[in-house]
């Protein structure tokens, strides 16, 4: 199936740990994103990559480090996890160009205890 | 500051009872307005893009309209399977594209 897929779907970890979330898209898109959805369901952009190049970094703590090994993958590594990092993280992708809709993954629910 | 606000936060309707969801925005230079549907435990699913005031798009029981300050998502004769959170998002171009989302309207259709 053509899609944006994220792993894992659920992640429970202790404060202070380091964790990664992986994202892959097979839609042939050249731009990928990470969004964070908090407990109030607000979706906010964190990062945007175009052809492996960081385009947007929305004042995210530097404990969050995205990595794009190729334009089909965008991973999110989080160091020293804090309670406030608990949220649902969504990966998305689209084609560069005006007004092309973004396709979202199913989300990764991160719970920091 | 670019801002998007959706209302109401939650809406409960009976099956067949038509209504509208609102998305109002303030932005300097709208490039596009997107509507997404989000089911519990899933990612947002694209519904519509609107580009200019006066534009309308339809899909089954949904119709989206756009003015210079707001967009409406009209739901005609809804069914229980239309229950979801509906998200409105502005497309901004600030060196790169990004979507700025509203907080969503949680729609429940009772049978």
mmCIF file of C-alpha atoms in Angstrom:
data_model
loop_
_atom_site.group_PDB
_atom_site.id
_atom_site.type_symbol
_atom_site.label_atom_id
_atom_site.label_comp_id
_atom_site.label_asym_id
_atom_site.label_seq_id
_atom_site.Cartn_x
_atom_site.Cartn_y
_atom_site.Cartn_z
ATOM 1 C CA UNK A 1 0.000 0.000 0.000
ATOM 2 C CA UNK A 2 1.180 3.500 -0.751
ATOM 3 C CA UNK A 3 1.310 5.395 2.522
ATOM 4 C CA UNK A 4 3.191 7.240 5.186
ATOM 5 C CA UNK A 5 4.130 4.730 7.861
ATOM 6 C CA UNK A 6 5.518 5.374 11.319
ATOM 7 C CA UNK A 7 6.995 3.054 13.890
ATOM 8 C CA UNK A 8 6.329 2.428 16.650
ATOM 9 C CA UNK A 9 2.651 3.227 17.074
ATOM 10 C CA UNK A 10 2.976 3.338 20.856
ATOM 11 C CA UNK A 11 6.040 4.193 22.924
ATOM 12 C CA UNK A 12 6.149 4.231 26.722
ATOM 13 C CA UNK A 13 9.426 5.221 28.300
ATOM 14 C CA UNK A 14 10.926 6.722 31.429
ATOM 15 C CA UNK A 15 12.098 10.258 31.906
ATOM 16 C CA UNK A 16 15.667 10.802 30.854
ATOM 17 C CA UNK A 17 15.711 8.065 28.228
ATOM 18 C CA UNK A 18 16.564 8.569 24.560
ATOM 19 C CA UNK A 19 14.160 7.263 21.928
ATOM 20 C CA UNK A 20 13.608 7.346 18.175
ATOM 21 C CA UNK A 21 10.549 7.337 15.959
ATOM 22 C CA UNK A 22 10.880 6.259 12.352
ATOM 23 C CA UNK A 23 8.912 7.443 9.338
ATOM 24 C CA UNK A 24 8.878 6.236 5.771
ATOM 25 C CA UNK A 25 6.814 7.315 2.791
ATOM 26 C CA UNK A 26 6.522 5.520 -0.529
ATOM 27 C CA UNK A 27 4.507 8.227 -2.265
ATOM 28 C CA UNK A 28 7.480 9.676 -4.111
ATOM 29 C CA UNK A 29 7.175 12.923 -2.167
ATOM 30 C CA UNK A 30 10.176 15.165 -1.655
ATOM 31 C CA UNK A 31 9.092 16.998 1.479
ATOM 32 C CA UNK A 32 8.506 15.442 4.891
ATOM 33 C CA UNK A 33 7.359 16.848 8.202
ATOM 34 C CA UNK A 34 7.049 16.114 11.878
ATOM 35 C CA UNK A 35 4.004 17.433 13.699
ATOM 36 C CA UNK A 36 3.178 17.208 17.406
ATOM 37 C CA UNK A 37 -0.401 16.836 18.652
ATOM 38 C CA UNK A 38 -0.814 17.718 22.299
ATOM 39 C CA UNK A 39 -3.484 16.626 24.757
ATOM 40 C CA UNK A 40 -5.812 19.356 23.488
ATOM 41 C CA UNK A 41 -5.506 17.909 19.980
ATOM 42 C CA UNK A 42 -3.623 20.913 18.583
ATOM 43 C CA UNK A 43 -1.383 19.895 15.702
ATOM 44 C CA UNK A 44 1.791 21.969 15.490
ATOM 45 C CA UNK A 45 4.597 21.665 13.019
ATOM 46 C CA UNK A 46 8.012 20.820 14.404
ATOM 47 C CA UNK A 47 10.262 20.219 11.402
ATOM 48 C CA UNK A 48 10.175 20.153 7.642
ATOM 49 C CA UNK A 49 12.716 18.511 5.341
ATOM 50 C CA UNK A 50 12.958 18.856 1.600
ATOM 51 C CA UNK A 51 15.217 16.413 -0.231
ATOM 52 C CA UNK A 52 17.057 15.629 3.017
ATOM 53 C CA UNK A 53 17.597 19.307 3.795
ATOM 54 C CA UNK A 54 16.141 20.910 6.928
ATOM 55 C CA UNK A 55 13.762 23.677 5.881
ATOM 56 C CA UNK A 56 11.705 24.442 8.976
ATOM 57 C CA UNK A 57 12.633 24.172 12.635
ATOM 58 C CA UNK A 58 9.855 25.632 14.741
ATOM 59 C CA UNK A 59 11.670 26.525 17.954
ATOM 60 C CA UNK A 60 11.767 22.932 19.070
ATOM 61 C CA UNK A 61 14.148 22.099 21.961
ATOM 62 C CA UNK A 62 17.445 20.810 20.674
ATOM 63 C CA UNK A 63 16.769 17.530 22.487
ATOM 64 C CA UNK A 64 14.741 16.784 19.349
ATOM 65 C CA UNK A 65 16.897 15.948 16.366
ATOM 66 C CA UNK A 66 15.387 14.930 13.041
ATOM 67 C CA UNK A 67 17.442 12.930 10.581
ATOM 68 C CA UNK A 68 16.676 12.301 6.938
ATOM 69 C CA UNK A 69 18.898 9.592 5.413
ATOM 70 C CA UNK A 70 17.058 9.945 2.108
ATOM 71 C CA UNK A 71 13.991 11.753 0.862
ATOM 72 C CA UNK A 72 11.722 8.799 1.662
ATOM 73 C CA UNK A 73 12.686 8.660 5.346
ATOM 74 C CA UNK A 74 12.536 11.138 8.192
ATOM 75 C CA UNK A 75 13.331 9.916 11.688
ATOM 76 C CA UNK A 76 12.932 11.773 14.952
ATOM 77 C CA UNK A 77 15.359 11.220 17.793
ATOM 78 C CA UNK A 78 14.580 12.594 21.220
ATOM 79 C CA UNK A 79 17.204 12.842 23.962
ATOM 80 C CA UNK A 80 16.628 13.107 27.689
ATOM 81 C CA UNK A 81 12.884 12.672 27.482
ATOM 82 C CA UNK A 82 10.722 14.834 29.729
ATOM 83 C CA UNK A 83 7.145 14.401 30.958
ATOM 84 C CA UNK A 84 6.052 17.291 28.727
ATOM 85 C CA UNK A 85 7.179 15.410 25.647
ATOM 86 C CA UNK A 86 4.204 13.089 26.026
ATOM 87 C CA UNK A 87 2.059 13.614 22.934
ATOM 88 C CA UNK A 88 1.177 12.057 19.601
ATOM 89 C CA UNK A 89 3.789 12.661 16.927
ATOM 90 C CA UNK A 90 2.750 12.607 13.284
ATOM 91 C CA UNK A 91 4.911 12.303 10.248
ATOM 92 C CA UNK A 92 3.606 13.754 6.986
ATOM 93 C CA UNK A 93 4.772 14.215 3.431
ATOM 94 C CA UNK A 94 3.852 16.041 0.268
ATOM 95 C CA UNK A 95 5.253 17.159 -3.045
ATOM 96 C CA UNK A 96 7.021 20.460 -3.045
ATOM 97 C CA UNK A 97 4.973 23.073 -4.783
ATOM 98 C CA UNK A 98 2.106 25.264 -3.892
ATOM 99 C CA UNK A 99 -1.001 23.847 -2.358
ATOM 100 C CA UNK A 100 -0.255 20.166 -2.497
ATOM 101 C CA UNK A 101 -2.001 18.303 0.271
ATOM 102 C CA UNK A 102 0.018 16.588 2.965
ATOM 103 C CA UNK A 103 -0.490 12.908 3.737
ATOM 104 C CA UNK A 104 -0.141 11.887 7.359
ATOM 105 C CA UNK A 105 1.028 8.750 9.086
ATOM 106 C CA UNK A 106 -1.041 7.079 11.766
ATOM 107 C CA UNK A 107 0.890 8.719 14.575
ATOM 108 C CA UNK A 108 3.140 7.589 17.408
ATOM 109 C CA UNK A 109 1.715 8.001 20.896
ATOM 110 C CA UNK A 110 4.649 8.779 23.168
ATOM 111 C CA UNK A 111 4.102 8.497 26.922
ATOM 112 C CA UNK A 112 6.892 9.560 29.243
ATOM 113 C CA UNK A 113 6.538 8.299 32.819
ATOM 114 C CA UNK B 1 0.029 36.944 13.635
ATOM 115 C CA UNK B 2 -1.350 34.145 11.486
ATOM 116 C CA UNK B 3 -4.166 32.449 13.345
ATOM 117 C CA UNK B 4 -6.923 29.948 12.701
ATOM 118 C CA UNK B 5 -9.869 29.330 15.035
ATOM 119 C CA UNK B 6 -12.503 26.655 14.688
ATOM 120 C CA UNK B 7 -15.969 26.607 16.191
ATOM 121 C CA UNK B 8 -17.704 24.974 17.820
ATOM 122 C CA UNK B 9 -15.206 22.812 19.705
ATOM 123 C CA UNK B 10 -17.718 19.991 19.800
ATOM 124 C CA UNK B 11 -21.004 19.385 18.006
ATOM 125 C CA UNK B 12 -23.496 16.636 18.542
ATOM 126 C CA UNK B 13 -26.164 16.034 15.892
ATOM 127 C CA UNK B 14 -28.843 13.509 15.193
ATOM 128 C CA UNK B 15 -28.502 11.443 12.049
ATOM 129 C CA UNK B 16 -29.912 13.466 9.150
ATOM 130 C CA UNK B 17 -29.593 16.798 10.966
ATOM 131 C CA UNK B 18 -27.577 19.141 8.749
ATOM 132 C CA UNK B 19 -25.195 21.733 10.171
ATOM 133 C CA UNK B 20 -22.012 23.702 9.524
ATOM 134 C CA UNK B 21 -18.571 23.920 11.073
ATOM 135 C CA UNK B 22 -16.695 27.203 11.038
ATOM 136 C CA UNK B 23 -13.037 28.018 10.511
ATOM 137 C CA UNK B 24 -12.099 31.680 10.815
ATOM 138 C CA UNK B 25 -8.620 32.936 10.093
ATOM 139 C CA UNK B 26 -6.343 35.936 10.072
ATOM 140 C CA UNK B 27 -3.372 35.588 7.795
ATOM 141 C CA UNK B 28 -1.271 37.810 5.630
ATOM 142 C CA UNK B 29 -1.652 36.218 2.238
ATOM 143 C CA UNK B 30 -3.624 32.998 2.247
ATOM 144 C CA UNK B 31 -2.085 30.403 -0.046
ATOM 145 C CA UNK B 32 -4.613 27.716 0.648
ATOM 146 C CA UNK B 33 -7.017 26.403 3.236
ATOM 147 C CA UNK B 34 -7.236 22.693 3.900
ATOM 148 C CA UNK B 35 -9.879 20.572 5.586
ATOM 149 C CA UNK B 36 -8.888 17.284 7.151
ATOM 150 C CA UNK B 37 -10.821 14.595 8.962
ATOM 151 C CA UNK B 38 -9.243 12.788 11.903
ATOM 152 C CA UNK B 39 -10.613 9.597 13.408
ATOM 153 C CA UNK B 40 -9.540 8.521 16.919
ATOM 154 C CA UNK B 41 -6.096 6.936 16.918
ATOM 155 C CA UNK B 42 -5.414 7.852 13.304
ATOM 156 C CA UNK B 43 -3.679 10.559 11.354
ATOM 157 C CA UNK B 44 -5.521 13.382 9.605
ATOM 158 C CA UNK B 45 -7.060 12.428 6.283
ATOM 159 C CA UNK B 46 -7.239 15.028 3.533
ATOM 160 C CA UNK B 47 -10.689 16.229 2.449
ATOM 161 C CA UNK B 48 -10.473 19.521 0.537
ATOM 162 C CA UNK B 49 -8.256 22.395 -0.495
ATOM 163 C CA UNK B 50 -9.693 25.847 -1.152
ATOM 164 C CA UNK B 51 -7.591 28.552 -2.726
ATOM 165 C CA UNK B 52 -9.667 31.670 -3.211
ATOM 166 C CA UNK B 53 -12.741 33.405 -1.824
ATOM 167 C CA UNK B 54 -15.927 32.150 -3.409
ATOM 168 C CA UNK B 55 -14.570 28.711 -4.090
ATOM 169 C CA UNK B 56 -16.637 25.651 -3.123
ATOM 170 C CA UNK B 57 -15.866 21.943 -3.141
ATOM 171 C CA UNK B 58 -18.071 18.942 -2.450
ATOM 172 C CA UNK B 59 -17.556 15.344 -1.513
ATOM 173 C CA UNK B 60 -20.518 13.133 -0.656
ATOM 174 C CA UNK B 61 -22.326 14.815 2.263
ATOM 175 C CA UNK B 62 -19.635 17.462 2.772
ATOM 176 C CA UNK B 63 -19.285 20.834 1.135
ATOM 177 C CA UNK B 64 -16.540 23.327 1.912
ATOM 178 C CA UNK B 65 -16.788 27.041 1.152
ATOM 179 C CA UNK B 66 -14.344 29.917 1.528
ATOM 180 C CA UNK B 67 -14.652 33.664 2.080
ATOM 181 C CA UNK B 68 -11.911 36.177 2.768
ATOM 182 C CA UNK B 69 -12.119 35.608 6.503
ATOM 183 C CA UNK B 70 -13.574 32.170 7.065
ATOM 184 C CA UNK B 71 -14.394 28.778 5.714
ATOM 185 C CA UNK B 72 -17.393 26.587 6.386
ATOM 186 C CA UNK B 73 -17.720 22.856 6.232
ATOM 187 C CA UNK B 74 -21.366 22.061 5.601
ATOM 188 C CA UNK B 75 -22.592 18.596 6.457
ATOM 189 C CA UNK B 76 -25.853 17.571 4.843
ATOM 190 C CA UNK B 77 -27.934 14.711 6.255
ATOM 191 C CA UNK B 78 -24.978 13.290 8.194
ATOM 192 C CA UNK B 79 -24.608 9.638 9.116
ATOM 193 C CA UNK B 80 -22.936 8.126 12.197
ATOM 194 C CA UNK B 81 -19.855 7.313 10.106
ATOM 195 C CA UNK B 82 -19.309 11.048 9.649
ATOM 196 C CA UNK B 83 -18.412 11.255 13.343
ATOM 197 C CA UNK B 84 -14.805 12.456 13.607
ATOM 198 C CA UNK B 85 -12.738 15.518 14.415
ATOM 199 C CA UNK B 86 -12.626 17.954 11.526
ATOM 200 C CA UNK B 87 -9.482 20.044 11.230
ATOM 201 C CA UNK B 88 -8.980 23.227 9.296
ATOM 202 C CA UNK B 89 -5.454 24.289 8.329
ATOM 203 C CA UNK B 90 -3.912 27.284 6.623
ATOM 204 C CA UNK B 91 -1.116 26.815 4.153
ATOM 205 C CA UNK B 92 1.607 29.341 4.807
ATOM 206 C CA UNK B 93 4.702 29.951 2.761
ATOM 207 C CA UNK B 94 7.550 31.191 4.956
ATOM 208 C CA UNK B 95 10.603 29.998 3.091
ATOM 209 C CA UNK B 96 8.865 26.648 2.966
ATOM 210 C CA UNK B 97 5.344 25.372 3.119
ATOM 211 C CA UNK B 98 3.746 24.639 6.438
ATOM 212 C CA UNK B 99 0.249 23.960 7.652
ATOM 213 C CA UNK B 100 -1.103 25.874 10.651
ATOM 214 C CA UNK B 101 -3.981 23.941 12.170
ATOM 215 C CA UNK B 102 -7.023 25.002 14.129
ATOM 216 C CA UNK B 103 -7.941 23.086 17.257
ATOM 217 C CA UNK B 104 -10.599 21.084 15.462
ATOM 218 C CA UNK B 105 -14.309 20.444 15.843
ATOM 219 C CA UNK B 106 -15.275 17.113 17.332
ATOM 220 C CA UNK B 107 -18.421 16.002 15.521
ATOM 221 C CA UNK B 108 -20.666 13.245 16.851
ATOM 222 C CA UNK B 109 -23.619 11.952 14.853
ATOM 223 C CA UNK B 110 -26.109 9.966 16.883
ATOM 224 C CA UNK B 111 -28.176 7.284 15.118
#
